[in-house]
CSV table of C-alpha atoms in Angstrom, one decimal:
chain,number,residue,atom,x,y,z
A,157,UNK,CA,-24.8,-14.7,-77.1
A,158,UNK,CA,-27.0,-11.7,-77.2
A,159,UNK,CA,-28.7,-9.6,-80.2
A,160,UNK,CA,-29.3,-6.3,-81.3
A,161,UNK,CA,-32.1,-4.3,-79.9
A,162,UNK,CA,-35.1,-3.7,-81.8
A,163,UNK,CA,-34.8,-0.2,-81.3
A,164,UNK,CA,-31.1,0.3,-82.7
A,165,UNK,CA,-32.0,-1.8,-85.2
A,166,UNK,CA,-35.3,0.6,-86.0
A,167,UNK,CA,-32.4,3.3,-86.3
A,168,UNK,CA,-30.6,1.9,-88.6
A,169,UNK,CA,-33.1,1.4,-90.6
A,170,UNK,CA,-33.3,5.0,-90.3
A,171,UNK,CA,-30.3,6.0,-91.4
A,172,UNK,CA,-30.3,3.6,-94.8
A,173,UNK,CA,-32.3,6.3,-96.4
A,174,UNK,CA,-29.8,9.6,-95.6
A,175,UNK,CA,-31.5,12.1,-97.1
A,176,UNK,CA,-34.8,11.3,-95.8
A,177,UNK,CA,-33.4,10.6,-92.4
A,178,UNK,CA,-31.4,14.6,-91.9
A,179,UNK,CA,-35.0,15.9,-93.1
A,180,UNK,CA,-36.0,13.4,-90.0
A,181,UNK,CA,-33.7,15.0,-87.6
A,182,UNK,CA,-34.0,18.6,-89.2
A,183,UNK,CA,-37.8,18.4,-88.1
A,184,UNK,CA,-36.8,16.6,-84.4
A,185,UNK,CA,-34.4,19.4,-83.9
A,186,UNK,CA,-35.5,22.6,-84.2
A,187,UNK,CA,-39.1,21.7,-83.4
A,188,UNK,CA,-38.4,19.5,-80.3
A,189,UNK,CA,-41.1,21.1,-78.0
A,190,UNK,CA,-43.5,19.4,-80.3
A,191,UNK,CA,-42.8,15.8,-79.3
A,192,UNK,CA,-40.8,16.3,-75.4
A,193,UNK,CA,-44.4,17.0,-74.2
A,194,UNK,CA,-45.5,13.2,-75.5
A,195,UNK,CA,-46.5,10.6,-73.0
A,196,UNK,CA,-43.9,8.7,-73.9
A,197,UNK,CA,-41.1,11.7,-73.6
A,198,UNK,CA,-42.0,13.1,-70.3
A,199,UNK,CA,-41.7,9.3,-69.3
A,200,UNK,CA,-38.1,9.5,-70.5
A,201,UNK,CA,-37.1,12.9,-68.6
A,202,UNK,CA,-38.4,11.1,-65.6
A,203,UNK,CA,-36.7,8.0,-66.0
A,204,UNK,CA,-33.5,9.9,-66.7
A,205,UNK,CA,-34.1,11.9,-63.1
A,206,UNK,CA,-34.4,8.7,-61.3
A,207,UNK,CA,-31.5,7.5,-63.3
A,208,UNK,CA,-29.4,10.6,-62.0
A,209,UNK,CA,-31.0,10.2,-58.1
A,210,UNK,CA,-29.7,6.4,-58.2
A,211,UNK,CA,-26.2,7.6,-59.3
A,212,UNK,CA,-25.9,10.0,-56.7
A,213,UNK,CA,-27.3,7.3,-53.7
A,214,UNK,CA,-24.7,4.9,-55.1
A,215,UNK,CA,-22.0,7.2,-55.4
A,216,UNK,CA,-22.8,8.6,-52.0
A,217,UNK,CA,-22.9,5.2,-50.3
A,218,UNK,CA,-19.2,4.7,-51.2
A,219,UNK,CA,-18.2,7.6,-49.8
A,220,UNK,CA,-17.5,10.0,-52.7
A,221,UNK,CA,-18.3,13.4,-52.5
A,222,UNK,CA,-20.6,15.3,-55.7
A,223,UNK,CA,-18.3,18.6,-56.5
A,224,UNK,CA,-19.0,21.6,-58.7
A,225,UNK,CA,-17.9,21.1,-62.3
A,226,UNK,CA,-16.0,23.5,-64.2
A,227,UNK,CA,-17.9,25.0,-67.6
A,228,UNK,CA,-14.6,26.7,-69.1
A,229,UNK,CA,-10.8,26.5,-68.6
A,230,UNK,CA,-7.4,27.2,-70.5
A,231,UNK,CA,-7.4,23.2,-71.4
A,232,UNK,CA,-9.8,20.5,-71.6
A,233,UNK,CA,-10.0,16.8,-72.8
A,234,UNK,CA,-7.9,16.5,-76.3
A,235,UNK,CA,-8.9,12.8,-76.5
A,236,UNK,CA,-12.3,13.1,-77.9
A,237,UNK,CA,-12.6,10.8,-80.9
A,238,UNK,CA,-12.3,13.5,-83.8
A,239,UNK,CA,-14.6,15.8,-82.5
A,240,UNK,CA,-13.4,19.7,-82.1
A,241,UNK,CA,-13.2,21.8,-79.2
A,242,UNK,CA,-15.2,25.0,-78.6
A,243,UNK,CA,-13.4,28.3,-77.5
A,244,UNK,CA,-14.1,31.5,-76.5
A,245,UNK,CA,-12.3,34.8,-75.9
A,246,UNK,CA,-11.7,34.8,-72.3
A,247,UNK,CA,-10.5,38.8,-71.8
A,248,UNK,CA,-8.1,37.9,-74.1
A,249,UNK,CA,-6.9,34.7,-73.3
A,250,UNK,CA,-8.3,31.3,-75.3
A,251,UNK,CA,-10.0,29.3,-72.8
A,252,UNK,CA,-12.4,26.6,-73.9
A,253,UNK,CA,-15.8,24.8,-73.1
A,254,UNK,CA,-15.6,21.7,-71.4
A,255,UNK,CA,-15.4,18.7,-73.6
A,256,UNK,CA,-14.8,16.7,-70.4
A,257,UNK,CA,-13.9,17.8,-66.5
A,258,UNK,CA,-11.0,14.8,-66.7
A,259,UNK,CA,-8.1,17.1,-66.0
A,260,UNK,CA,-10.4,19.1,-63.1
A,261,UNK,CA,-11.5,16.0,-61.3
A,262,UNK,CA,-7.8,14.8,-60.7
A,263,UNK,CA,-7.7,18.3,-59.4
A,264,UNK,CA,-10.7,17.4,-57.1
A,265,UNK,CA,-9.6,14.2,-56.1
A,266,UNK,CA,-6.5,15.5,-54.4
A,267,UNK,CA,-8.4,17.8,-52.6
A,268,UNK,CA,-11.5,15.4,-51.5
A,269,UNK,CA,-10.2,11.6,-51.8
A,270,UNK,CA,-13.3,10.4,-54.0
A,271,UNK,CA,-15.1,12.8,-55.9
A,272,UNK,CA,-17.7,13.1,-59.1
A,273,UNK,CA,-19.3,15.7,-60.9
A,274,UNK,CA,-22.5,15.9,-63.2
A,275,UNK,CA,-21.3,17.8,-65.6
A,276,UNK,CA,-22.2,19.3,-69.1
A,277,UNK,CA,-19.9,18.7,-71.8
A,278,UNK,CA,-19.8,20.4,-75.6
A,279,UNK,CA,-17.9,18.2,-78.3
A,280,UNK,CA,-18.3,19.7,-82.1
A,281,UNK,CA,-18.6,16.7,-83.4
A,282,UNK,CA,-18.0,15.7,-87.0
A,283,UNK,CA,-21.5,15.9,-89.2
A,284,UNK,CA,-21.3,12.2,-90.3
A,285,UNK,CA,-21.6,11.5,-86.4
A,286,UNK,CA,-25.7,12.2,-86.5
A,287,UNK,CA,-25.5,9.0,-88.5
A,288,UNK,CA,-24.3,7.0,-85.3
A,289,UNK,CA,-27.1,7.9,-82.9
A,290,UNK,CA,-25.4,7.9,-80.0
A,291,UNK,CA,-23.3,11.5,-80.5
A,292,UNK,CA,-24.8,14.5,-79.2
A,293,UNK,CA,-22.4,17.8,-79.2
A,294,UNK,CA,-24.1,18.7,-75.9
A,295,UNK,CA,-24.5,16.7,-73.2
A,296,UNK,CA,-24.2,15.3,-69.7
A,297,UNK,CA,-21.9,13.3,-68.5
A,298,UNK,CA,-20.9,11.8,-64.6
A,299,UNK,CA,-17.6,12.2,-64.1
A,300,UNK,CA,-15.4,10.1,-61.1
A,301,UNK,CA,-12.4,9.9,-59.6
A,302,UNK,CA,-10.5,8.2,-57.1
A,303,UNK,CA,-7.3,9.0,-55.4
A,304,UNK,CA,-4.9,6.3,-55.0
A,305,UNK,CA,-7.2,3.8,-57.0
A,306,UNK,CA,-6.1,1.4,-59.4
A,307,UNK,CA,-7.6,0.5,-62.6
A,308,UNK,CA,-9.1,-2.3,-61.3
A,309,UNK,CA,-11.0,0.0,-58.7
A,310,UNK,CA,-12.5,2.0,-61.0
A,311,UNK,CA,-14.0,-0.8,-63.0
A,312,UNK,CA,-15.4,-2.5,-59.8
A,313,UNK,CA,-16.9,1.2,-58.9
A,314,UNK,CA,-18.4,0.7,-62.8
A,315,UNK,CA,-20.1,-2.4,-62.6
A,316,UNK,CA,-21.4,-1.4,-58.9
A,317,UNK,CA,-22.5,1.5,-60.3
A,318,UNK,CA,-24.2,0.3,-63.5
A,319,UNK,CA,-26.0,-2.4,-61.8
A,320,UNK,CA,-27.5,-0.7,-58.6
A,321,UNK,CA,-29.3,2.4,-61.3
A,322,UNK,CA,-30.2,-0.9,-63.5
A,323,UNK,CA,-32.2,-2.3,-60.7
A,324,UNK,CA,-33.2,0.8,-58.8
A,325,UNK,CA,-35.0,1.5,-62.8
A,326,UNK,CA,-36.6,-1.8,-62.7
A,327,UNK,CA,-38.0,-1.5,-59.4
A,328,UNK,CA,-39.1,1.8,-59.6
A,329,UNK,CA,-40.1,2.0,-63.2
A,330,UNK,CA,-41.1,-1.2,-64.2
A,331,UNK,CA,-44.4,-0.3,-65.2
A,332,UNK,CA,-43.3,2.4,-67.4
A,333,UNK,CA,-40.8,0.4,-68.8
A,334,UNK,CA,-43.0,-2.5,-69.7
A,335,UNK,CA,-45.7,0.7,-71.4
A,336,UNK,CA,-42.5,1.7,-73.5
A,337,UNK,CA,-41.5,-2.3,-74.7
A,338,UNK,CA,-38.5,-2.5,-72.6
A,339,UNK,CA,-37.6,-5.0,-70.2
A,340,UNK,CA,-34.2,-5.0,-68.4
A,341,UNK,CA,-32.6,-8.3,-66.3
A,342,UNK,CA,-31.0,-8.6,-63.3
A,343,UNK,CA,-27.4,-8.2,-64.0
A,344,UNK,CA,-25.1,-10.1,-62.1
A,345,UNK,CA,-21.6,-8.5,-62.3
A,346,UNK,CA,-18.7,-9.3,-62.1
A,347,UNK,CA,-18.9,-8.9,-65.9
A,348,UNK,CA,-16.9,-10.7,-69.1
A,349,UNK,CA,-13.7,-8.6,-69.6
A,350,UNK,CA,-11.4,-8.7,-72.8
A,351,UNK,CA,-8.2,-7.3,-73.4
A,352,UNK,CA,-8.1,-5.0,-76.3
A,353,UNK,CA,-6.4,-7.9,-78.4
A,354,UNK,CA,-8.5,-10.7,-77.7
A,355,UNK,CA,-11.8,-7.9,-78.3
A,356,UNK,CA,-10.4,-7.2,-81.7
A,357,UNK,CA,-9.8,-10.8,-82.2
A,358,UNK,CA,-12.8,-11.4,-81.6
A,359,UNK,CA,-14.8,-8.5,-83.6
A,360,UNK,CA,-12.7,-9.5,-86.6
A,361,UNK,CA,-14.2,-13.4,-85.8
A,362,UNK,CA,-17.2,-11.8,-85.8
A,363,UNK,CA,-17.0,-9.8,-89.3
A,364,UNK,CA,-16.3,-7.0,-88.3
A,365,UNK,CA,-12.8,-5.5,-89.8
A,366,UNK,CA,-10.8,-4.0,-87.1
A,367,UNK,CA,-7.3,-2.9,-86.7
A,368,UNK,CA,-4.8,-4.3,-84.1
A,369,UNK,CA,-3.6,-0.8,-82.8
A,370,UNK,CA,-6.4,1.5,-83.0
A,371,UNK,CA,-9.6,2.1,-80.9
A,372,UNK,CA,-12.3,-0.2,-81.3
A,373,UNK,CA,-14.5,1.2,-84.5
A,374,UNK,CA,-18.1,2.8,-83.8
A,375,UNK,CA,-19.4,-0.4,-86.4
A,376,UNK,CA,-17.2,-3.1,-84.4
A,377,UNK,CA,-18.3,-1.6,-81.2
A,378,UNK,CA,-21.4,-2.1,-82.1
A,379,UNK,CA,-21.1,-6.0,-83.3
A,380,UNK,CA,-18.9,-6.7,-80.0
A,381,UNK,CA,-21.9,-5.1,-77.6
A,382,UNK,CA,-24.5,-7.3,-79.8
A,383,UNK,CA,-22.3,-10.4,-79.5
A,384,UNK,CA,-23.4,-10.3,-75.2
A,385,UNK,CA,-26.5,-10.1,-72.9
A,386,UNK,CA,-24.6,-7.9,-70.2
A,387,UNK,CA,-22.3,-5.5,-70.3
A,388,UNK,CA,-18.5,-6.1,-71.1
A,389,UNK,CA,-15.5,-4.4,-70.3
A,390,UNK,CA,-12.5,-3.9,-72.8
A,391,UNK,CA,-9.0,-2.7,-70.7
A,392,UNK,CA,-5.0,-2.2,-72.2
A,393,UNK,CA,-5.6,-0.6,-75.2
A,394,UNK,CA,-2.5,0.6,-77.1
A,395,UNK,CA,-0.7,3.5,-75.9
A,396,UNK,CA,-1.5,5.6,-79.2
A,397,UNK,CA,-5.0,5.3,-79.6
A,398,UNK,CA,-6.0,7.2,-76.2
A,399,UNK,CA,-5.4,10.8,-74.4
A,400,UNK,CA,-2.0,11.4,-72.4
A,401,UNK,CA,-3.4,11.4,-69.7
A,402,UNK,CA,-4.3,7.4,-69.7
A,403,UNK,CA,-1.2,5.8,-67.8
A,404,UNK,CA,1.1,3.3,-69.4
A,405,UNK,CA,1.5,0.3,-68.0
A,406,UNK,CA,5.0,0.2,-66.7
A,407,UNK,CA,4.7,-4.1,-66.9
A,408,UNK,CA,3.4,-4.5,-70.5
A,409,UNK,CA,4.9,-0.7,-72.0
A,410,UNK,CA,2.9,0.3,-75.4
A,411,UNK,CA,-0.1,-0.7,-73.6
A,412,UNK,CA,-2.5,1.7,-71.0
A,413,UNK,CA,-3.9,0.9,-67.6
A,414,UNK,CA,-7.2,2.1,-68.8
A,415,UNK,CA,-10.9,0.5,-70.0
A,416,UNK,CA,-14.2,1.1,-71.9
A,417,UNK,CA,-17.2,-0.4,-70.5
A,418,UNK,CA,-19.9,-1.6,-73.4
A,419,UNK,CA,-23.8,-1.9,-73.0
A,420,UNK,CA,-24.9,-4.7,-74.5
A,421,UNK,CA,-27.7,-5.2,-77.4
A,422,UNK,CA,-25.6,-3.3,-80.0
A,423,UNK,CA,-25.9,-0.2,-77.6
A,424,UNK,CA,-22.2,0.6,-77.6
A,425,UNK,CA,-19.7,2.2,-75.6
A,426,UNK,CA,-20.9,3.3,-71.6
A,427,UNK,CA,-18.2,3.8,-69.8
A,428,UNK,CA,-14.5,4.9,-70.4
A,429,UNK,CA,-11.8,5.3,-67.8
A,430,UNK,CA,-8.4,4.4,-66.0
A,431,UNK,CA,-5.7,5.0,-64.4
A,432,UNK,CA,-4.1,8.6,-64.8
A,433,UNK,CA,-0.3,9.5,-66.1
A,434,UNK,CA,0.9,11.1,-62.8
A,435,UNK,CA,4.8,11.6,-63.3
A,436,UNK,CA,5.4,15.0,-64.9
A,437,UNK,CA,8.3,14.3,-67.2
A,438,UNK,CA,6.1,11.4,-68.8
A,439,UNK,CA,3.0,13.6,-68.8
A,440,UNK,CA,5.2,16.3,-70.7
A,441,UNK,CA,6.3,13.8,-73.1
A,442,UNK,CA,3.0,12.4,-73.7
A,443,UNK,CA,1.4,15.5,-74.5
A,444,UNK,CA,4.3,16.2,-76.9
A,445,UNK,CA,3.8,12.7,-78.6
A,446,UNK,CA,0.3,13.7,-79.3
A,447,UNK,CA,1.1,16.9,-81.1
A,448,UNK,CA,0.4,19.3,-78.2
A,449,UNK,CA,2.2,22.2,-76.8
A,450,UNK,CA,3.0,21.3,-73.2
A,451,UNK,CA,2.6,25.0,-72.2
A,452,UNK,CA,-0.7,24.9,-73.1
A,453,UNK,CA,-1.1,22.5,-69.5
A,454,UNK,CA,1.0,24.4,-67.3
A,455,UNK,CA,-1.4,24.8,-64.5
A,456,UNK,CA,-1.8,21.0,-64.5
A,457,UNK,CA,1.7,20.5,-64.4
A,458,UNK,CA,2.2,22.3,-61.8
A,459,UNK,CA,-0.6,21.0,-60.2
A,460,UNK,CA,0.8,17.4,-60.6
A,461,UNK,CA,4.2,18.7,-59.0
A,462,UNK,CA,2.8,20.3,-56.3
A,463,UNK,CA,0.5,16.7,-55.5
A,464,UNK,CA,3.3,14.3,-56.9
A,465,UNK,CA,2.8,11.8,-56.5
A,466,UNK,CA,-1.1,12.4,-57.6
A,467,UNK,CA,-2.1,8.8,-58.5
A,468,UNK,CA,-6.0,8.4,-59.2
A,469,UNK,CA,-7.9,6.3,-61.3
A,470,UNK,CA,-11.9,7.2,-62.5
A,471,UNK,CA,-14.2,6.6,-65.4
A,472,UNK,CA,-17.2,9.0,-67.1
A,473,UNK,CA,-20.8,7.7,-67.8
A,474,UNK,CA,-22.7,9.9,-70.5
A,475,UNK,CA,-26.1,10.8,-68.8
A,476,UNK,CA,-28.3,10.8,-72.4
A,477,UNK,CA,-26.4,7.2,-73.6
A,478,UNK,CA,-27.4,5.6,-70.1
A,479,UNK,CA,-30.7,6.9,-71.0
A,480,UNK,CA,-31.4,5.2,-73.9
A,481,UNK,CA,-30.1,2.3,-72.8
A,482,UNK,CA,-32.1,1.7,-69.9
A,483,UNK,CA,-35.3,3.1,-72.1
A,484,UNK,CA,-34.5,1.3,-75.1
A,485,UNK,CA,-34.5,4.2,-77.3
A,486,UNK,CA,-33.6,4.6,-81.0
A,487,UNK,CA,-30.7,7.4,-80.3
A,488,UNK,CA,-29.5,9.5,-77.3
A,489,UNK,CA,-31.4,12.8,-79.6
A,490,UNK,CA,-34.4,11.1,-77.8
A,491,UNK,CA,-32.7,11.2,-74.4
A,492,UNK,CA,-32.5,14.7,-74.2
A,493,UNK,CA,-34.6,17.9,-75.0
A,494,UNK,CA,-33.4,20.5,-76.8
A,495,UNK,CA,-30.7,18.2,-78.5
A,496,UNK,CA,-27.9,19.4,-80.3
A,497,UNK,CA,-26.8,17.4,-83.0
A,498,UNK,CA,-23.8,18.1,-85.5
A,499,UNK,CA,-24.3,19.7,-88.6
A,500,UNK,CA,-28.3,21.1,-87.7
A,501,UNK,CA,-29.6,24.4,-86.9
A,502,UNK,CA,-30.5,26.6,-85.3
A,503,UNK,CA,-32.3,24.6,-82.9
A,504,UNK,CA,-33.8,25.9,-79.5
C-alpha cells in the first residue's frame, strides 16, 4: 500500500482555506516572473526539458515518428471532462483551438505507421477546477498513436514509456531531485491493472463513494492512486462515460477498449488512451448518442472511409502533470510558467 505525497497533501491544505488560497493563486498568476526565476523553478523548467528529451529517445527507439501538431481545426476532442471548447472566427467558418490532436493523430497514423506529437492544448475549464491542482486550461500534452495496435499495445508503449523518463530523471537529476525532497524508485512494470468495476469496487472499499457507470471521480482518483507505490492502470470503462471515438468492445458490448493510467502517491490521472471507433456507421451513431451533429466531423468521416479499415490505438501524457509528478510538486501551476488557470486574470 502506498500514501499520499507530502506535497499534494501541502495542497490540500491549501485549498481548505478558499478564499485565502484564489488570493494565493491570484498573486502566482499574474506575477509569475517573480518566482519562475527561483532556484528551485529554473530547476523545474530543466527537469521538464530532460523529461521531454527522454520521451522523444524513447518514442524514437520504437520506431515512431514526432509530427507537427495541429493548433486549430473545424473539430476537436468533445470528451474533455466538463471543460469548454475555445473557437474562433476562421473567415467565417467556426473552427476551434485544440483541446486535444486525437482526431489528427489517427489522421497521422495512417499516413506514418507510429506517430506522436507535442502538442499544446486549450481546455476552458470550469473555475472550481483550480481547486484540483492538477487542471491547467493551457497546456502540453504528448500525444501517440499506433496503426493497427491493440489496446493492449498502447498500454505496454505506456509503461515503457513512463518508466525509461522515470529512470533517465533519476540518473540524470538525482542530485536535484534529492535538493528539492523528492526521491523516485525504480519501477518495475508490468504494472497492477483493474477493470473499471473492480477499481470502483475497490475506491468504494476504500471510502471513497463512487458510481458504477461513470468515470472515476477527481476525489476517488485520488484515493485509488494513494492506495499504490507505482503506477496502475484502469481499462473497460462503460461505453457512456468516454468520447465516441473510444471503441466498444465487440466481446463485452456497453463496455470500451480503452484505459487511464494513474501516478501513484494521490497524484492522479497520467495517461488516458485506447483503441479508436474505426467503422463509420458506428462512429456516426456514436457521435449522435453523445448529442453531436455528425456533420460537424465530416472530414473525419470521410477520412475514416477513405482509410477503412483505419484501426489504431494511442494514449496522451500531459507534459506539466508528468512534471509534477516526477518533481513532487504541489500542482501542475508550478510546472509551467506563465500558467493559465480557470477563472484568473489577466495573467502574462
Amino acid at each position: 500500500m502506498g500514501k499520499v505525497n507530502p506535497a499534494v497533501l501541502e495542497f490540500e491544505t491549501m485549498v481548505k482555506d478558499k478564499e485565502s488560497y484564489v488570493k494565493f493563486i491570484e498573486e502566482w498568476v499574474k506575477h509569475s516572473w517573480r518566482w519562475a526565476k527561483e532556484n528551485k523553478y529554473t530547476t523545474v523548467f530543466k527537469i521538464q526539458a530532460s523529461i521531454l528529451r527522454a520521451i522523444r529517445e524513447y518514442l524514437d527507439s520504437q520506431g515512431f515518428v514526432e509530427a507537427l501538431p495541429p493548433i486549430i481545426g473545424p473539430v476537436t476532442d468533445p470528451g474533455i471532462r466538463g471543460a469548454k471548447q475555445a473557437t474562433i472566427d476562421f473567415y467565417g467558418h467556426e473552427y476551434k483551438v485544440m483541446s486535444s490532436a486525437i482526431l489528427y493523430k489517427q489522421y497521422m497514423a495512417a499516413v506514418l505507421g507510429k506517430v506522436y506529437f507535442v502538442s499544446p492544448n486549450i481546455r476552458l475549464e470550469p473555475n472550481d477546477s483550480v481547486f484540483t491542482g492538477r487542471h491547467l486550461v493551457e497546456f502540453f500534452q504528448v500525444d501517440l498513436e499506433i496503426l493497427n495496435g491493440t489496446l493492449d499495445d498502447a498500454m505496454k508503449v505506456a509503461e515503457g514509456l513512463f518508466t525509461y523518463v522515470a529512470k533517465y530523471i533519476k540518473d540524470v537529476h538525482g542530485k536535484d531531485l534529492e535538493k528539492m525532497g523528492r526521491s523516485l524508485p525504480d519501477y518495475k512494470p508490468p504494472f497492477l491493472r483493474y477493470t473499471h468495476a473492480e477499481a470502483v469496487e475497490l475506491v468504494n472499499k476504500l471510502g471513497c463513494r463512487n458510481p458504477q457507470n461513470t468515470e472515476i471521480l477527481w476525489e476517488c482518483e485520488k484515493v485509488l492512486s494513494a492506495y499504490h507505490d507505482a503506477p496502475i492502470f484502469i481499462y473497460q470503462y462503460p461505453k457512456g462515460s468516454r468520447g465516441f471515438y473510444n471503441r466498444e468492445d465487440p466481446g463485452k458490448p456497453g463496455y470500451l477498449r480503452d484505459f487511464d493510467m494513474l501516478y501513484p502517491e494521490g497524484f492522479g490521472e497520467a495517461i488516458s488512451g485506447g483503441e479508436r471507433e474505426y467503422e463509420p456507421v458506428k462512429v456516426i451513431a456514436r457521435i449522435r448518442e453523445s448529442g453531436e451533429d455528425p456533420n460537424k466531423y465530416r472530414w473525419l468521416l470521410e477520412m475514416l472511409k477513405d482509410f477503412y479499415p483505419l484501426k489504431t490505438a494511442g494514449f496522451g501524457i500531459g507534459v506539466e502533470r508528468f512534471t509534477r509528478f516526477i518533481c513532487g510538486l504541489r500542482a501542475v501551476w508550478e510546472a509551467r510558467p506563465y500558467p493559465k488557470v480557470a477563472g484568473i486574470g489577466p495573467a502574462p
